Amino acid sequence: MSDKLTTKIEFLKGVGPQKAELLNKELALFIFEDLLHHFPFRYEDRSQFYRIADLHDGLQLVQIKGKLQPFKQMGQKWSKRLISALKDDSGRIELVWFKGANWIKDKLVPGAEYVVFGKPTKFGSKLNIAHPEIELLTQRKENGGSQLVPVYPTTEKLRKKYLDSKGIIKLTHTLIHNLTETDITETLPSELRANYKLISRLEAYKNIHFPKDNKLLSYALFRLKFEELLYTQLRLLKLKSVRIEQYDGPIFKDTSLLTTFYNDHLPFELTNAQKKVIKEVYRDLCSGKQMNRLLQGDVGSGKTIVAFICMLLAIGHDAQAALIAPTEILAQQHYQGLKKFADALKLRVALLTGSTKAKERKLLLSYLRSGDIHILIGTHALLEERVKFKNLGLAVIDEQHRFGVAQRAKLWNKDQKILPHVLVMTATPIPRTLAMTLYGDLDVSVLDELPAGRKPIKTTHRFDSHRLKVFGFISEQIKLGRQVYVVYPLIEESDKMDYKDLMDGYESICRSFPGVPVSILHGRMKSEDKDFEMQRFVKNETKIMVATTVIEVGVNVPNATVMIIENAERFGLAQLHQLRGRVGRGAEQSYCILMSGVKLSKDGRTRLETLVRTNDGFEIADADLKLRGPGDIEGTQQSGLMDFKIADLAKDGQILSLAREAAKAILEEDETLQLPKYRNLNLELHKKSQGQVEWSRVS
Ligand code: ADP
Ligand code: MG
């Protein structure tokens, strides 16, 4: 980068110290380069002119051209105004100014040709345009005639100092006009540019601010988005190869324990997808390098058993395994589920959560250090300093999106000489584009098959007025021996109204189903009480479980076949899909009923329709990304990965794929980017990595 771009914004013609201070404060524009990166958020198309005769007050902003008519001063005091008109061969329209009359009269020349831009409004019986944007036709031509006018983000305070979008256009124009190839050096080698049809960097910056036409604007956008995504992908892929080269992992080759389990204790046949994933993990565990693998599988695809089988490989080599879950209920459930299997193999499993009693914990920790515990299951309590393993060989993180990056990093630092292998499991299907970025340095395995015999869940949307019918359906299902969830939204733990809804709902269900045992579960309950209620439901002692989203993740009760979601419109799509995934886990037909009032927002309606339409987690994840934007997807906020200036993961999936492909090819050719043609690219990459949190060490 040339010195020019690092110049303080104060020194740009037309700025000065006062405006500079405002630009610093309001828009974080400090140097020329910041302004260069202050991109328009839309463009006004000024290529079309209306005929004045065709104007009416139903139109939004319009552009007309014609001859300016003489000024007239009208009205008194508050109604004082300056009037003129614009005339073309089809007609005339009045122009009105309520302020700045002298300035307007000085500046504008009646009789000359002008371009006028504004909104036609009806005033009495006549149309007029108040405070139009107005520019000499000849001047328009001089400005290069750009007909796509950029609109810049700005603020109220800046507007007061004439730094509205137009004011910013002036500054950007001054800046861009003075930039040359030496200020904006090309970063991408020419063959890459030719391959991907990328215009030069300088052209791209010029056209993103002042597009010559729509085509050049789209080229500019493509070039800049591609470049931005390319840096991320280069960084991720480099980290991945560094990891693979530098970090040794324990070697777990012996499969005898696994085989015993497989032959003698596995209660069902594994799906092909499960077998494939186990092989992928096995290959990693034999490689001598640390495994960092993401296991993606839709709800119910059977991730837990895969994790357990992988643990057996570590345990077969006298190493220990850990399984960490985001909630106590889930940890508890994993513990119960895996204990059966472990007992059969005479392995010792322990559960450690926040509510483990001090005495018990002390004992547990000493067994862990001596190596007498083979598998430790728990919540983030596992990450505490005092939790020390004798020899941790494999760490499994379930439903990882609930964990922050920092928490995951902790698991890594259990001060062992050789790092444990890491398997991250996620049920929330992440759109491919996000996965590529969030987990770009992980290896990915996918469980893309559900265990045989599962019937797709039937989903319907019912208005609250149909509650009686819905209750009738619940009754039928209970008579058939099935169990039912009824879930209430609880956005904030402290929300009194939501708790009231939950308790009212609970009471109404108890009243409507006399003699049917009902459980209740919510975040305010003590953890013993939660366990107790959960266990009653698991053991089929209670038939209906009224709960908040504490049951959202991972809970597994195959006999439950109905999921009723109250106020379903208040949940996000991913969450609804997760909740629905609590049913459909056995061989019986399952149902999900989304309850809502009649009044629905557009987004709310789309969410419910999407869920009714499809069971496919990936399709839902994509729809979610489109509705909410990537910044809102859980787990992405702290990652620092979503800070794109121009790329938008919700829309630019295709560009991202191209950028990833290009990044791969570049690194394959020259891993260290030392070739002269990659010099500038490497410099820019370094610049971009500075001050970045070490986010990609996710595991
Ligand atoms: P998730 O991927 O959502 O974590 P789980 O691991 O909880 O799914 O598995 C869901 C249910 O499916 C469990 O009851 C589990 O025992 C069962 N299951 C897993 N794999 C198979 C299989 N291959 N065949 C039949 N049932 C299976
Ligand atoms: Mg699970």
XYZ file of C-alpha atoms and ligand atoms in Angstrom:
727
model
C 0.000 0.000 0.000
C 1.285 3.438 -0.828
C 1.735 6.141 1.763
C -1.198 7.914 0.246
C -3.707 5.460 1.595
C -2.354 5.697 5.130
C -2.685 9.470 5.138
C -4.964 10.823 7.835
C -8.439 11.609 6.573
C -8.040 15.154 7.876
C -5.708 15.896 4.987
C -8.137 14.949 2.264
C -9.271 18.022 0.329
C -12.608 19.155 1.755
C -12.204 17.516 5.162
C -10.033 19.374 7.690
C -9.733 18.805 11.441
C -13.374 19.294 12.473
C -14.948 17.072 9.897
C -12.130 14.573 10.391
C -13.024 14.274 14.046
C -16.639 13.624 13.164
C -15.714 11.062 10.527
C -13.502 9.313 13.086
C -16.232 9.215 15.669
C -19.252 8.535 13.566
C -17.981 6.188 10.901
C -14.564 5.099 12.196
C -12.913 6.614 9.142
C -9.368 7.514 10.122
C -7.199 7.238 7.039
C -7.750 7.458 3.293
C -7.956 3.712 3.088
C -10.918 3.642 5.459
C -12.805 5.933 3.136
C -11.865 3.740 0.213
C -13.471 0.866 2.093
C -16.550 2.835 3.024
C -18.677 1.248 0.349
C -22.047 2.448 -0.914
C -24.930 0.327 0.338
C -26.985 0.929 -2.790
C -27.018 2.897 -6.022
C -29.640 5.140 -7.514
C -30.169 4.516 -11.147
C -30.067 7.871 -12.868
C -30.011 6.521 -16.361
C -33.762 6.941 -16.854
C -35.571 10.233 -17.320
C -39.309 10.637 -16.902
C -41.390 12.835 -19.221
C -42.856 15.552 -17.059
C -46.340 14.820 -18.438
C -46.057 11.253 -17.089
C -45.405 12.266 -13.483
C -47.937 11.603 -10.738
C -47.763 11.594 -6.973
C -47.745 7.812 -6.739
C -44.148 7.776 -7.943
C -41.142 7.632 -5.668
C -37.940 9.432 -6.580
C -37.889 10.402 -10.235
C -35.445 12.073 -12.559
C -36.449 14.640 -15.163
C -34.592 17.114 -17.353
C -35.647 20.415 -18.849
C -35.345 24.182 -18.834
C -35.455 26.040 -15.511
C -38.152 28.748 -15.343
C -37.788 32.160 -13.643
C -38.006 32.371 -9.838
C -40.953 33.756 -7.916
C -40.939 34.599 -4.208
C -44.300 33.680 -2.649
C -46.085 33.866 0.721
C -45.374 35.584 4.020
C -43.398 34.481 7.097
C -44.118 30.803 7.764
C -45.496 30.215 4.298
C -42.627 32.018 2.586
C -41.270 30.015 -0.297
C -39.307 30.246 -3.512
C -40.977 28.856 -6.606
C -39.708 27.923 -10.011
C -40.560 25.209 -12.506
C -38.929 22.814 -14.899
C -40.263 22.524 -18.420
C -39.695 19.858 -21.067
C -41.570 19.351 -24.342
C -44.271 17.333 -22.577
C -45.146 19.782 -19.806
C -43.997 21.608 -16.680
C -43.755 20.906 -12.985
C -43.337 23.319 -10.108
C -40.193 23.273 -7.950
C -40.430 24.637 -4.388
C -37.895 25.670 -1.742
C -38.979 26.639 1.755
C -35.457 27.398 2.913
C -32.246 28.781 1.437
C -33.964 30.957 -1.161
C -31.019 33.359 -1.590
C -28.513 30.614 -2.020
C -30.701 28.850 -4.610
C -31.291 32.077 -6.557
C -27.549 32.756 -6.636
C -26.614 29.314 -7.748
C -29.230 28.416 -10.342
C -29.676 30.092 -13.704
C -33.205 30.279 -15.148
C -33.231 29.414 -18.821
C -30.475 26.796 -18.515
C -31.015 23.029 -18.876
C -31.073 21.121 -15.585
C -31.444 17.598 -14.321
C -33.854 17.401 -11.384
C -34.230 14.509 -8.984
C -36.921 14.250 -6.320
C -40.326 13.006 -5.320
C -43.395 14.476 -7.026
C -46.080 15.375 -4.457
C -49.568 16.654 -4.922
C -50.126 20.115 -3.480
C -53.759 21.176 -3.896
C -54.529 20.279 -7.468
C -50.957 20.730 -8.692
C -47.885 18.516 -8.597
C -44.606 19.886 -7.304
C -41.186 18.725 -6.181
C -39.958 20.241 -2.935
C -36.220 20.749 -2.345
C -35.179 18.780 -5.416
C -31.679 17.696 -6.129
C -30.696 19.803 -9.081
C -27.675 19.822 -11.333
C -26.739 21.500 -14.631
C -27.123 19.084 -17.507
C -23.704 20.085 -18.829
C -22.144 19.401 -15.447
C -23.705 15.973 -15.298
C -21.891 15.168 -18.509
C -18.594 16.482 -17.159
C -18.796 14.255 -14.089
C -18.160 11.341 -16.347
C -21.871 10.857 -16.740
C -22.057 8.050 -14.194
C -25.676 7.153 -13.992
C -25.470 4.867 -11.042
C -25.164 7.224 -8.134
C -23.748 5.685 -4.963
C -25.653 6.035 -1.708
C -23.369 5.922 1.346
C -24.110 5.074 4.926
C -23.888 8.177 7.081
C -25.291 9.508 10.352
C -27.481 12.335 11.606
C -24.521 14.212 13.074
C -22.622 13.996 9.818
C -25.635 15.128 7.822
C -25.767 18.290 9.894
C -22.226 19.043 8.794
C -23.108 18.510 5.129
C -21.692 15.043 5.157
C -24.811 13.387 3.880
C -24.449 10.795 1.165
C -23.841 13.575 -1.338
C -21.148 15.087 0.845
C -19.431 11.729 1.120
C -19.667 11.292 -2.639
C -17.596 14.471 -2.998
C -14.894 13.173 -0.676
C -14.788 9.737 -2.240
C -14.662 11.312 -5.637
C -11.665 13.432 -4.689
C -9.928 10.397 -3.253
C -10.608 7.975 -6.080
C -9.696 10.509 -8.721
C -6.197 10.756 -7.313
C -5.476 7.080 -6.988
C -3.262 5.202 -9.415
C -1.910 1.697 -9.876
C 0.869 2.476 -7.401
C -1.594 3.344 -4.667
C -3.742 0.321 -5.264
C -1.267 -2.329 -6.209
C -2.571 -5.429 -7.826
C -2.586 -8.340 -5.395
C -3.722 -11.183 -7.617
C -1.453 -12.720 -10.242
C -2.616 -12.203 -13.793
C -3.286 -15.845 -14.583
C -5.571 -16.103 -11.572
C -7.360 -12.969 -12.694
C -7.736 -14.400 -16.154
C -9.039 -17.705 -14.813
C -11.702 -16.140 -12.675
C -12.402 -13.086 -14.831
C -11.338 -10.636 -12.166
C -10.898 -6.987 -13.079
C -7.909 -5.120 -11.672
C -7.994 -3.936 -8.101
C -7.879 -0.293 -9.073
C -10.728 -0.699 -11.552
C -12.700 -2.557 -8.919
C -12.372 0.234 -6.358
C -13.202 2.878 -8.934
C -16.294 1.057 -10.034
C -17.605 0.074 -6.665
C -17.798 3.755 -5.806
C -18.637 5.205 -9.201
C -19.797 2.425 -11.475
C -19.604 3.212 -15.156
C -22.529 0.865 -15.715
C -24.251 -2.119 -14.164
C -21.899 -4.589 -15.732
C -18.796 -2.941 -14.324
C -20.488 -2.660 -10.965
C -21.058 -6.396 -10.884
C -17.454 -7.037 -11.951
C -16.238 -4.761 -9.190
C -18.383 -6.484 -6.589
C -17.229 -9.875 -7.759
C -13.573 -8.944 -7.676
C -13.715 -7.413 -4.194
C -15.829 -10.159 -2.670
C -13.660 -12.820 -4.213
C -10.538 -11.217 -2.827
C -11.969 -10.823 0.637
C -13.102 -14.441 0.757
C -9.821 -15.600 -0.721
C -7.867 -14.170 2.225
C -10.072 -15.967 4.733
C -9.738 -19.222 2.877
C -5.978 -18.856 2.503
C -5.652 -18.286 6.190
C -7.850 -21.220 7.115
C -6.175 -23.597 4.730
C -2.722 -22.500 5.873
C -3.678 -23.076 9.471
C -4.948 -26.453 8.546
C -1.717 -27.474 6.895
C 0.347 -26.053 9.743
C -1.753 -28.042 12.143
C -1.373 -31.183 10.132
C 2.363 -30.736 9.886
C 3.148 -29.565 13.365
C 0.822 -31.157 15.821
C 1.455 -34.764 16.584
C -1.330 -36.877 17.907
C -1.297 -40.215 19.683
C -1.560 -43.240 17.405
C -4.544 -45.499 18.055
C -4.331 -48.434 15.703
C -5.604 -51.332 17.755
C -9.205 -52.220 16.939
C -9.731 -55.210 19.238
C -11.928 -53.394 21.774
C -13.941 -51.867 18.980
C -14.404 -55.250 17.351
C -15.573 -56.852 20.593
C -18.152 -54.148 21.004
C -19.221 -54.325 17.402
C -19.668 -58.079 17.396
C -21.073 -58.676 20.847
C -22.838 -55.589 22.121
C -23.988 -53.243 19.391
C -27.806 -53.308 19.534
C -28.407 -52.378 15.895
C -26.698 -52.387 12.530
C -24.757 -49.199 11.835
C -25.839 -47.111 8.877
C -23.419 -46.899 5.980
C -22.853 -43.260 6.822
C -21.873 -44.188 10.382
C -19.447 -46.829 9.120
C -17.922 -44.361 6.687
C -17.378 -41.756 9.413
C -15.821 -44.286 11.788
C -13.376 -45.229 9.053
C -12.510 -41.578 8.481
C -11.824 -41.115 12.167
C -9.823 -44.329 12.353
C -7.610 -43.135 9.537
C -6.969 -39.902 11.445
C -6.177 -41.779 14.641
C -3.594 -43.877 12.862
C -1.932 -40.947 11.145
C 0.263 -39.756 13.986
C -1.150 -36.267 13.543
C -3.709 -34.601 15.732
C -7.248 -35.089 14.495
C -9.497 -32.062 14.302
C -12.658 -33.324 12.777
C -16.123 -31.917 12.585
C -18.920 -34.442 12.489
C -22.043 -32.973 11.010
C -25.228 -34.970 11.179
C -28.827 -33.956 11.285
C -30.801 -34.601 14.451
C -31.313 -38.305 14.992
C -28.591 -39.412 12.608
C -26.838 -41.300 15.407
C -23.758 -39.293 16.267
C -23.468 -40.521 19.841
C -22.737 -44.126 19.005
C -20.156 -43.010 16.473
C -18.437 -41.007 19.177
C -18.503 -43.945 21.540
C -16.976 -46.292 19.011
C -14.203 -43.786 18.339
C -13.563 -43.573 22.073
C -12.993 -47.309 22.145
C -10.015 -46.833 19.855
C -8.379 -44.505 22.368
C -9.273 -46.660 25.345
C -7.861 -49.713 23.599
C -4.511 -47.947 23.834
C -4.827 -47.099 27.539
C -5.793 -43.532 26.824
C -8.867 -41.783 28.199
C -11.769 -40.133 26.431
C -13.923 -37.138 27.297
C -17.367 -36.179 26.072
C -18.508 -32.674 26.711
C -22.099 -31.542 26.271
C -23.686 -28.110 26.466
C -26.315 -28.831 29.146
C -26.596 -30.964 32.263
C -29.604 -32.800 30.948
C -27.748 -33.760 27.861
C -24.612 -34.785 29.749
C -26.786 -36.862 32.031
C -28.463 -38.500 29.088
C -25.186 -39.316 27.371
C -23.960 -40.759 30.630
C -26.967 -43.009 30.997
C -26.903 -44.039 27.355
C -23.207 -44.844 27.217
C -22.989 -46.420 30.657
C -24.909 -49.464 29.422
C -22.369 -50.025 26.683
C -19.402 -49.257 28.877
C -20.596 -51.631 31.604
C -20.849 -54.394 29.060
C -17.190 -53.785 28.190
C -16.198 -53.337 31.857
C -15.118 -49.773 31.263
C -15.539 -47.051 33.863
C -17.553 -43.980 32.955
C -18.050 -40.961 35.193
C -20.251 -37.904 35.043
C -18.995 -34.478 36.055
C -21.247 -31.435 36.011
C -21.665 -28.233 37.946
C -23.894 -30.006 40.420
C -21.573 -32.895 41.215
C -21.109 -32.850 45.003
C -17.707 -31.769 46.282
C -16.890 -35.077 47.932
C -17.848 -37.087 44.920
C -15.934 -34.760 42.653
C -12.771 -35.092 44.673
C -12.854 -38.824 44.370
C -13.701 -38.621 40.712
C -10.823 -36.279 39.992
C -8.344 -38.561 41.706
C -9.585 -41.539 39.695
C -9.254 -39.459 36.608
C -5.637 -38.657 37.400
C -4.797 -42.254 38.166
C -6.384 -43.402 34.941
C -9.099 -45.487 36.610
C -11.804 -43.616 34.758
C -11.881 -44.421 31.070
C -14.572 -42.049 29.903
C -15.479 -38.742 31.489
C -18.770 -37.213 30.443
C -19.880 -33.772 31.505
C -20.651 -30.154 30.897
C -18.193 -27.290 30.666
C -17.230 -28.210 34.225
C -14.798 -30.479 32.399
C -12.864 -27.464 31.266
C -11.931 -26.329 34.742
C -8.303 -26.140 35.697
C -8.484 -28.830 38.371
C -9.790 -31.456 35.954
C -6.648 -33.371 35.024
C -6.520 -36.563 33.057
C -3.821 -39.182 33.268
C -3.745 -39.416 29.525
C -6.523 -37.832 27.500
C -6.520 -39.345 24.033
C -9.767 -38.173 22.504
C -12.037 -35.266 23.316
C -15.525 -35.255 21.840
C -17.504 -32.027 21.890
C -21.201 -32.509 21.319
C -23.470 -29.850 19.843
C -20.480 -27.620 19.646
C -22.260 -24.499 18.455
C -23.189 -23.797 22.029
C -19.589 -23.413 23.017
C -17.620 -20.269 22.511
C -14.314 -20.407 20.761
C -12.449 -19.600 23.948
C -14.026 -22.502 25.783
C -13.049 -24.915 23.098
C -9.503 -23.678 23.145
C -9.316 -24.532 26.845
C -9.857 -28.174 26.255
C -6.777 -28.117 24.159
C -4.501 -26.933 26.862
C -4.674 -29.761 29.293
C -0.898 -29.515 29.442
C -0.158 -32.785 27.807
C 2.860 -33.353 25.677
C 0.849 -34.859 22.891
C -2.446 -33.195 22.118
C -5.605 -35.232 22.310
C -7.572 -35.853 19.138
C -10.658 -33.712 18.843
C -14.018 -34.650 17.403
C -16.558 -31.857 17.253
C -20.146 -32.932 16.682
C -22.861 -30.627 15.537
C -26.508 -31.291 14.900
C -27.452 -27.866 13.733
C -26.926 -28.251 10.061
C -24.734 -25.401 9.069
C -25.094 -24.094 5.552
C -22.183 -25.236 3.488
C -20.937 -21.720 3.036
C -20.790 -21.108 6.755
C -19.212 -24.459 7.465
C -16.493 -23.686 4.967
C -15.681 -20.551 6.860
C -16.397 -21.438 10.451
C -14.738 -24.811 10.198
C -12.546 -24.113 7.232
C -9.523 -25.575 8.958
C -11.238 -28.687 10.235
C -11.760 -31.915 8.382
C -15.417 -32.586 7.932
C -17.363 -35.827 8.111
C -21.044 -35.948 7.343
C -23.711 -38.382 8.536
C -26.055 -37.980 5.631
C -28.305 -40.920 6.344
C -30.814 -41.657 9.075
C -31.038 -45.109 10.673
C -33.306 -47.396 8.695
C -36.999 -47.560 9.437
C -37.389 -43.933 10.459
C -40.524 -42.335 9.109
C -40.320 -38.655 8.209
C -41.976 -36.476 10.838
C -45.309 -34.995 9.769
C -45.385 -31.290 10.500
C -48.455 -29.064 10.551
C -49.248 -25.509 11.521
C -52.391 -24.908 13.634
C -53.870 -21.693 14.919
C -54.555 -21.405 18.631
C -58.288 -21.588 17.889
C -57.834 -25.252 16.941
C -56.449 -26.176 20.320
C -59.318 -28.522 21.156
C -58.620 -30.618 18.094
C -54.934 -30.668 18.904
C -55.704 -31.839 22.443
C -57.903 -34.552 20.977
C -54.954 -35.717 18.916
C -52.688 -35.757 21.972
C -55.237 -37.958 23.726
C -55.282 -40.449 20.872
C -51.512 -40.709 20.821
C -51.330 -41.241 24.560
C -53.926 -44.010 24.264
C -51.618 -45.621 21.709
C -48.929 -45.617 24.393
C -46.887 -42.703 23.058
C -45.511 -39.633 24.812
C -45.831 -35.959 24.008
C -43.736 -32.817 24.367
C -45.321 -29.390 24.721
C -42.727 -26.646 24.426
C -43.078 -22.997 25.369
C -40.789 -20.211 24.238
C -38.572 -18.780 26.875
C -36.340 -16.228 25.376
C -35.005 -14.719 28.572
C -34.581 -16.777 31.716
C -35.852 -13.800 33.654
C -38.942 -13.180 31.564
C -41.914 -13.286 33.944
C -44.553 -13.361 31.218
C -42.982 -16.359 29.557
C -42.908 -18.241 32.845
C -46.507 -17.378 33.402
C -47.409 -18.740 29.963
C -45.515 -21.907 30.738
C -47.217 -22.407 34.101
C -50.658 -21.570 32.675
C -50.035 -24.038 29.884
C -48.974 -26.681 32.380
C -52.101 -26.168 34.457
C -54.364 -26.217 31.457
C -52.826 -29.474 30.277
C -53.180 -31.074 33.699
C -56.836 -30.028 33.683
C -57.484 -31.206 30.137
C -55.883 -34.606 30.665
C -57.056 -35.742 34.074
C -55.326 -38.877 35.242
C -52.462 -38.480 32.778
C -49.138 -37.902 34.551
C -47.452 -34.720 33.335
C -43.841 -33.582 33.797
C -42.582 -30.049 33.754
C -39.082 -28.865 33.013
C -37.580 -25.394 32.932
C -34.348 -23.587 33.604
C -35.325 -22.247 37.020
C -35.683 -25.680 38.531
C -32.928 -27.153 40.660
C -30.847 -29.550 38.716
C -31.910 -32.563 40.879
C -35.531 -31.720 40.141
C -34.794 -31.398 36.465
C -33.107 -34.792 36.423
C -35.959 -36.306 38.362
C -38.595 -35.019 35.940
C -36.520 -35.955 32.937
C -36.034 -39.464 34.259
C -39.738 -39.896 34.883
C -40.386 -39.012 31.272
C -37.562 -41.202 29.967
C -38.961 -44.139 31.964
C -42.405 -43.502 30.466
C -43.844 -42.741 33.909
C -45.099 -39.397 32.678
C -46.817 -39.096 29.325
C -46.612 -35.390 28.646
C -43.552 -33.222 29.097
C -44.280 -29.503 29.338
C -40.995 -27.693 28.936
C -39.026 -24.734 27.758
C -36.218 -25.049 25.267
C -34.031 -26.760 27.865
C -35.027 -29.887 25.983
C -34.002 -28.413 22.673
C -30.676 -30.067 22.258
C -30.040 -33.764 22.022
C -32.661 -35.167 24.358
C -33.498 -38.688 23.246
C -36.780 -40.377 24.163
C -37.682 -42.609 21.215
C -41.195 -43.302 22.529
C -42.140 -39.613 22.305
C -43.936 -39.084 18.997
C -45.631 -35.710 19.302
C -43.974 -32.328 19.591
C -46.297 -29.402 20.169
C -44.569 -26.030 19.927
C -46.498 -23.142 21.426
C -46.048 -19.652 19.973
C -43.955 -21.296 17.341
C -43.542 -18.025 15.469
C -41.310 -16.776 18.261
C -38.634 -19.386 17.636
C -35.897 -19.238 15.060
C -35.856 -21.785 12.275
C -32.825 -23.686 13.483
C -34.341 -23.914 16.928
C -37.657 -25.174 15.590
C -35.834 -27.836 13.632
C -33.902 -28.856 16.735
C -37.087 -29.096 18.752
C -38.804 -31.134 16.085
C -35.811 -33.456 16.139
C -36.789 -34.578 19.641
C -39.463 -36.763 18.039
C -39.141 -39.170 15.136
C -36.435 -41.092 16.984
C -38.166 -44.430 17.060
C -39.946 -46.566 14.518
C -43.412 -45.007 15.046
C -44.834 -42.197 12.940
C -44.115 -38.877 14.664
C -45.779 -35.483 14.470
C -44.807 -31.899 15.031
C -47.554 -29.329 15.514
C -46.646 -25.666 15.329
C -49.141 -23.528 17.259
C -49.514 -19.817 16.646
C -51.976 -16.958 16.792
C -53.600 -15.740 13.596
C -51.471 -12.619 13.412
C -48.062 -13.456 12.017
C -45.201 -11.358 10.753
C -43.955 -12.093 7.268
C -40.771 -13.680 8.599
C -42.697 -15.660 11.176
C -44.976 -17.035 8.496
C -42.019 -17.940 6.265
C -40.365 -19.793 9.112
C -43.435 -21.879 9.838
C -44.049 -22.585 6.164
C -40.456 -23.684 5.684
C -40.675 -26.096 8.562
C -43.948 -27.556 7.323
C -42.506 -27.946 3.841
C -39.246 -29.739 4.605
C -37.490 -32.031 7.056
C -34.129 -31.432 5.459
C -31.830 -29.759 7.946
C -29.594 -28.286 5.301
C -32.452 -26.711 3.413
C -33.664 -25.235 6.682
C -30.226 -23.940 7.538
C -30.012 -22.190 4.185
C -33.439 -20.634 4.625
C -32.387 -19.527 8.092
C -29.243 -17.928 6.786
C -31.268 -16.026 4.217
C -33.804 -14.832 6.773
C -31.422 -13.817 9.485
C -28.076 -13.213 7.912
C -24.929 -14.967 9.052
C -24.277 -12.663 12.004
C -27.186 -14.165 13.862
C -26.418 -17.792 13.438
C -25.496 -19.151 16.817
C -21.837 -19.392 17.611
C -20.726 -17.158 14.805
C -20.763 -13.833 16.590
C -17.701 -14.335 18.728
C -15.846 -16.067 15.986
C -14.679 -12.883 14.328
C -15.328 -14.656 11.081
C -18.309 -12.692 10.024
C -16.592 -9.350 9.812
C -16.719 -9.162 6.091
C -16.637 -5.705 4.591
C -18.328 -6.650 1.401
C -18.915 -10.374 1.088
C -22.179 -11.736 2.428
C -22.181 -15.405 3.297
C -25.921 -15.584 2.906
C -25.686 -14.615 -0.733
C -22.173 -15.224 -1.897
C -21.904 -18.957 -1.452
C -20.875 -19.426 -5.026
C -18.106 -16.851 -4.894
C -16.946 -18.470 -1.673
C -16.653 -21.853 -3.365
C -14.591 -20.299 -6.132
C -12.378 -18.489 -3.646
C -11.808 -21.678 -1.702
C -10.924 -23.548 -4.856
C -8.508 -20.777 -5.849
C -6.950 -20.724 -2.389
C -6.366 -24.454 -2.550
C -4.703 -24.209 -5.938
C -2.490 -21.341 -4.805
C -1.271 -23.187 -1.722
C -0.729 -26.367 -3.666
C 1.526 -24.493 -6.030
C 3.351 -22.456 -3.427
C 2.537 -23.203 0.168
C 4.578 -20.381 1.629
C 3.597 -17.817 -0.991
C 7.212 -17.007 -1.743
C 6.941 -16.903 -5.526
C 7.314 -13.358 -6.861
C 3.819 -13.427 -8.317
C 2.361 -13.991 -4.851
C 4.393 -11.290 -3.193
C 1.658 -8.699 -2.978
C -0.936 -11.263 -2.073
C 1.230 -12.458 0.781
C 1.811 -8.918 2.018
C -1.885 -8.193 2.030
C -2.627 -11.481 3.751
C -0.189 -10.633 6.528
C -1.669 -7.215 6.900
C -5.128 -8.715 7.196
C -4.080 -11.288 9.797
C -2.607 -8.738 12.133
C -4.667 -8.051 15.188
C -6.940 -10.952 14.431
C -7.927 -13.172 17.294
C -6.709 -16.664 16.882
C -10.152 -17.796 15.997
C -9.395 -20.722 13.862
C -7.873 -22.737 16.629
C -11.338 -23.863 17.404
C -10.428 -27.086 18.974
P -28.023 -37.441 17.220
O -27.237 -37.564 15.972
O -29.177 -36.495 17.066
O -27.173 -37.116 18.422
P -28.425 -39.886 18.618
O -27.005 -40.268 18.672
O -29.042 -39.362 19.859
O -28.679 -38.859 17.437
O -29.241 -41.117 18.054
C -30.640 -41.095 17.932
C -31.250 -42.459 18.209
O -30.962 -43.357 17.157
C -30.723 -43.119 19.461
O -31.786 -43.726 20.114
C -29.737 -44.135 18.942
O -29.583 -45.218 19.813
C -30.382 -44.552 17.652
N -29.470 -45.038 16.633
C -28.235 -44.562 16.326
N -27.709 -45.238 15.301
C -28.619 -46.155 14.930
C -28.666 -47.159 13.920
N -27.639 -47.336 13.088
N -29.773 -47.923 13.822
C -30.810 -47.727 14.656
N -30.835 -46.797 15.631
C -29.753 -46.024 15.769
Mg -26.883 -35.866 19.960
